[in-house]
Amino acid sequence: DAGITQSPRHKVTETGTPVTLRCHQTENHRYMYWYRQDPGHGLRLIHYSYGVKDTDKGEVSDGYSVSRSKTEDFLLTLESATSSQTSVYFCAISLLAGENTGELFFGEGSRLTVL
Amino acid sequence: SQQGEEDPQALSIQEGENATMNCSYKTSINNLQWYRQNSGRGLVHLILIRSNEREKHSGRLRVTLDTSKKSSSLLITASRAADTASYFCATDAKTQSNYQLIWGAGTKLIIKP
């Protein structure tokens, strides 16, 4: 299994509170991604990173920010959580990106409930 | 936007039977990938097929790609209870600044013992 650890795995919080999810990898892969998974939808990309301090927005980035200060860590922050952000969040990593995006390796997911 | 769409949404078959899932997409692609997700777990890569390939095999898995119809199929032969999972296709799509993987909503496969 690829060395990807997400924390916390489960979190219940209240509307308006800040939340940070952490993704830690031991594979030294350059590219990292945060997705959310909701029933009836495929995975939707929130933000991605192509290196330390290099990040970009995905399809559903509103309400989320990210930071990558080290190759191995990619943080996803909800500055003020809303009920619409209740979801399962997945971190993924890849060796390649762009036109030659190959296999993605996924973490086990972080289930977030916003009350 | 949803580039890949799987069909059917759900499939229930007896152990030992073959399972076929389909994926359709909208724009031209470089690669198409299939992933499996067991309940409560992360996604696991199964197979990648390039746009210039028509068929690819991996163990009991057979993937076909028809770029003229913008569709792919995943066949699992001699299904086992352990194949119970959701299966997703992912295609690369060019956005304004980059290529991103676009995911379908998945096919939920149940193998009955």
PDB file of N, CA and C in Angstrom, chain A residues 53-94:
ATOM      1  N   LYS A  53       4.800  24.654  -1.950  1.00  0.00           N
ATOM      2  CA  LYS A  53       4.274  26.021  -2.098  1.00  0.00           C
ATOM      3  C   LYS A  53       3.618  26.277  -3.462  1.00  0.00           C
ATOM      4  N   ASP A  54       3.462  25.259  -4.277  1.00  0.00           N
ATOM      5  CA  ASP A  54       2.794  25.402  -5.576  1.00  0.00           C
ATOM      6  C   ASP A  54       1.463  24.670  -5.544  1.00  0.00           C
ATOM      7  N   THR A  55       0.386  25.452  -5.509  1.00  0.00           N
ATOM      8  CA  THR A  55      -0.933  24.843  -5.467  1.00  0.00           C
ATOM      9  C   THR A  55      -1.843  25.535  -6.469  1.00  0.00           C
ATOM     10  N   ASP A  56      -2.941  24.878  -6.779  1.00  0.00           N
ATOM     11  CA  ASP A  56      -3.887  25.466  -7.728  1.00  0.00           C
ATOM     12  C   ASP A  56      -5.284  24.968  -7.395  1.00  0.00           C
ATOM     13  N   LYS A  57      -6.270  25.709  -7.899  1.00  0.00           N
ATOM     14  CA  LYS A  57      -7.661  25.382  -7.599  1.00  0.00           C
ATOM     15  C   LYS A  57      -8.176  24.291  -8.511  1.00  0.00           C
ATOM     16  N   GLY A  58      -9.082  23.503  -7.949  1.00  0.00           N
ATOM     17  CA  GLY A  58      -9.777  22.519  -8.748  1.00  0.00           C
ATOM     18  C   GLY A  58     -11.190  22.974  -9.034  1.00  0.00           C
ATOM     19  N   GLU A  59     -12.018  21.991  -9.308  1.00  0.00           N
ATOM     20  CA  GLU A  59     -13.392  22.244  -9.743  1.00  0.00           C
ATOM     21  C   GLU A  59     -14.267  22.868  -8.661  1.00  0.00           C
ATOM     22  N   VAL A  60     -14.043  22.489  -7.393  1.00  0.00           N
ATOM     23  CA  VAL A  60     -14.928  22.919  -6.308  1.00  0.00           C
ATOM     24  C   VAL A  60     -14.115  23.532  -5.166  1.00  0.00           C
ATOM     25  N   SER A  61     -13.363  24.575  -5.453  1.00  0.00           N
ATOM     26  CA  SER A  61     -12.429  25.130  -4.482  1.00  0.00           C
ATOM     27  C   SER A  61     -13.035  26.156  -3.528  1.00  0.00           C
ATOM     28  N   ASP A  62     -14.201  26.681  -3.840  1.00  0.00           N
ATOM     29  CA  ASP A  62     -14.790  27.728  -2.986  1.00  0.00           C
ATOM     30  C   ASP A  62     -14.987  27.215  -1.564  1.00  0.00           C
ATOM     31  N   GLY A  63     -14.507  28.005  -0.592  1.00  0.00           N
ATOM     32  CA  GLY A  63     -14.668  27.638   0.808  1.00  0.00           C
ATOM     33  C   GLY A  63     -13.532  26.805   1.352  1.00  0.00           C
ATOM     34  N   TYR A  64     -12.553  26.492   0.490  1.00  0.00           N
ATOM     35  CA  TYR A  64     -11.407  25.665   0.884  1.00  0.00           C
ATOM     36  C   TYR A  64     -10.099  26.384   0.558  1.00  0.00           C
ATOM     37  N   SER A  65      -9.107  26.150   1.402  1.00  0.00           N
ATOM     38  CA  SER A  65      -7.758  26.587   1.096  1.00  0.00           C
ATOM     39  C   SER A  65      -6.805  25.447   1.408  1.00  0.00           C
ATOM     40  N   VAL A  66      -5.619  25.500   0.820  1.00  0.00           N
ATOM     41  CA  VAL A  66      -4.629  24.439   1.025  1.00  0.00           C
ATOM     42  C   VAL A  66      -3.265  25.053   1.264  1.00  0.00           C
ATOM     43  N   SER A  67      -2.411  24.231   1.823  1.00  0.00           N
ATOM     44  CA  SER A  67      -1.019  24.643   1.972  1.00  0.00           C
ATOM     45  C   SER A  67      -0.125  23.419   1.867  1.00  0.00           C
ATOM     46  N   ARG A  68       1.038  23.647   1.296  1.00  0.00           N
ATOM     47  CA  ARG A  68       2.029  22.576   1.184  1.00  0.00           C
ATOM     48  C   ARG A  68       3.401  23.191   1.440  1.00  0.00           C
ATOM     49  N   SER A  69       3.842  23.055   2.681  1.00  0.00           N
ATOM     50  CA  SER A  69       5.125  23.622   3.089  1.00  0.00           C
ATOM     51  C   SER A  69       6.243  22.583   3.002  1.00  0.00           C
ATOM     52  N   LYS A  70       5.861  21.309   2.927  1.00  0.00           N
ATOM     53  CA  LYS A  70       6.836  20.224   2.784  1.00  0.00           C
ATOM     54  C   LYS A  70       6.319  19.239   1.744  1.00  0.00           C
ATOM     55  N   THR A  71       7.210  18.567   1.086  1.00  0.00           N
ATOM     56  CA  THR A  71       6.805  17.612   0.058  1.00  0.00           C
ATOM     57  C   THR A  71       5.799  16.609   0.596  1.00  0.00           C
ATOM     58  N   GLU A  72       5.979  16.187   1.823  1.00  0.00           N
ATOM     59  CA  GLU A  72       5.186  15.086   2.351  1.00  0.00           C
ATOM     60  C   GLU A  72       3.827  15.483   2.926  1.00  0.00           C
ATOM     61  N   ASP A  73       3.582  16.772   3.133  1.00  0.00           N
ATOM     62  CA  ASP A  73       2.345  17.183   3.795  1.00  0.00           C
ATOM     63  C   ASP A  73       1.522  18.130   2.934  1.00  0.00           C
ATOM     64  N   PHE A  74       0.227  17.846   2.877  1.00  0.00           N
ATOM     65  CA  PHE A  74      -0.703  18.691   2.114  1.00  0.00           C
ATOM     66  C   PHE A  74      -1.923  18.889   3.003  1.00  0.00           C
ATOM     67  N   LEU A  75      -2.162  20.134   3.396  1.00  0.00           N
ATOM     68  CA  LEU A  75      -3.234  20.443   4.334  1.00  0.00           C
ATOM     69  C   LEU A  75      -4.417  21.066   3.609  1.00  0.00           C
ATOM     70  N   LEU A  76      -5.596  20.639   3.990  1.00  0.00           N
ATOM     71  CA  LEU A  76      -6.835  21.212   3.466  1.00  0.00           C
ATOM     72  C   LEU A  76      -7.544  21.905   4.617  1.00  0.00           C
ATOM     73  N   THR A  77      -7.868  23.181   4.438  1.00  0.00           N
ATOM     74  CA  THR A  77      -8.518  23.953   5.494  1.00  0.00           C
ATOM     75  C   THR A  77      -9.866  24.475   5.040  1.00  0.00           C
ATOM     76  N   LEU A  78     -10.851  24.261   5.905  1.00  0.00           N
ATOM     77  CA  LEU A  78     -12.157  24.888   5.747  1.00  0.00           C
ATOM     78  C   LEU A  78     -12.179  26.011   6.764  1.00  0.00           C
ATOM     79  N   GLU A  79     -12.133  27.237   6.280  1.00  0.00           N
ATOM     80  CA  GLU A  79     -11.985  28.378   7.201  1.00  0.00           C
ATOM     81  C   GLU A  79     -13.199  28.519   8.106  1.00  0.00           C
ATOM     82  N   SER A  80     -14.380  28.256   7.543  1.00  0.00           N
ATOM     83  CA  SER A  80     -15.623  28.362   8.299  1.00  0.00           C
ATOM     84  C   SER A  80     -16.579  27.309   7.736  1.00  0.00           C
ATOM     85  N   ALA A  81     -16.599  26.158   8.388  1.00  0.00           N
ATOM     86  CA  ALA A  81     -17.301  25.011   7.824  1.00  0.00           C
ATOM     87  C   ALA A  81     -18.802  25.264   7.671  1.00  0.00           C
ATOM     88  N   THR A  82     -19.356  24.748   6.586  1.00  0.00           N
ATOM     89  CA  THR A  82     -20.798  24.819   6.341  1.00  0.00           C
ATOM     90  C   THR A  82     -21.340  23.402   6.163  1.00  0.00           C
ATOM     91  N   SER A  83     -22.645  23.254   6.290  1.00  0.00           N
ATOM     92  CA  SER A  83     -23.248  21.923   6.194  1.00  0.00           C
ATOM     93  C   SER A  83     -23.029  21.317   4.803  1.00  0.00           C
ATOM     94  N   SER A  84     -22.896  22.165   3.783  1.00  0.00           N
ATOM     95  CA  SER A  84     -22.675  21.661   2.423  1.00  0.00           C
ATOM     96  C   SER A  84     -21.279  21.046   2.256  1.00  0.00           C
ATOM     97  N   GLN A  85     -20.430  21.251   3.247  1.00  0.00           N
ATOM     98  CA  GLN A  85     -19.094  20.666   3.201  1.00  0.00           C
ATOM     99  C   GLN A  85     -19.025  19.319   3.928  1.00  0.00           C
ATOM    100  N   THR A  86     -20.162  18.868   4.422  1.00  0.00           N
ATOM    101  CA  THR A  86     -20.243  17.502   4.933  1.00  0.00           C
ATOM    102  C   THR A  86     -19.966  16.556   3.773  1.00  0.00           C
ATOM    103  N   SER A  87     -18.931  15.721   3.921  1.00  0.00           N
ATOM    104  CA  SER A  87     -18.505  14.894   2.807  1.00  0.00           C
ATOM    105  C   SER A  87     -17.418  13.945   3.283  1.00  0.00           C
ATOM    106  N   VAL A  88     -16.978  13.100   2.376  1.00  0.00           N
ATOM    107  CA  VAL A  88     -15.777  12.301   2.608  1.00  0.00           C
ATOM    108  C   VAL A  88     -14.680  12.898   1.749  1.00  0.00           C
ATOM    109  N   TYR A  89     -13.574  13.212   2.376  1.00  0.00           N
ATOM    110  CA  TYR A  89     -12.465  13.867   1.687  1.00  0.00           C
ATOM    111  C   TYR A  89     -11.331  12.869   1.482  1.00  0.00           C
ATOM    112  N   PHE A  90     -10.841  12.838   0.266  1.00  0.00           N
ATOM    113  CA  PHE A  90      -9.747  11.937  -0.071  1.00  0.00           C
ATOM    114  C   PHE A  90      -8.537  12.722  -0.540  1.00  0.00           C
ATOM    115  N   CYS A  91      -7.410  12.312  -0.031  1.00  0.00           N
ATOM    116  CA  CYS A  91      -6.132  12.800  -0.516  1.00  0.00           C
ATOM    117  C   CYS A  91      -5.585  11.772  -1.495  1.00  0.00           C
ATOM    118  N   ALA A  92      -4.926  12.245  -2.533  1.00  0.00           N
ATOM    119  CA  ALA A  92      -4.303  11.346  -3.497  1.00  0.00           C
ATOM    120  C   ALA A  92      -2.951  11.908  -3.902  1.00  0.00           C
ATOM    121  N   ILE A  93      -2.083  11.026  -4.370  1.00  0.00           N
ATOM    122  CA  ILE A  93      -0.770  11.441  -4.843  1.00  0.00           C
ATOM    123  C   ILE A  93      -0.499  10.789  -6.193  1.00  0.00           C
ATOM    124  N   SER A  94       0.370  11.399  -6.956  1.00  0.00           N
ATOM    125  CA  SER A  94       0.772  10.783  -8.220  1.00  0.00           C
ATOM    126  C   SER A  94       2.194  11.201  -8.557  1.00  0.00           C
TER     127      SER A  94
END
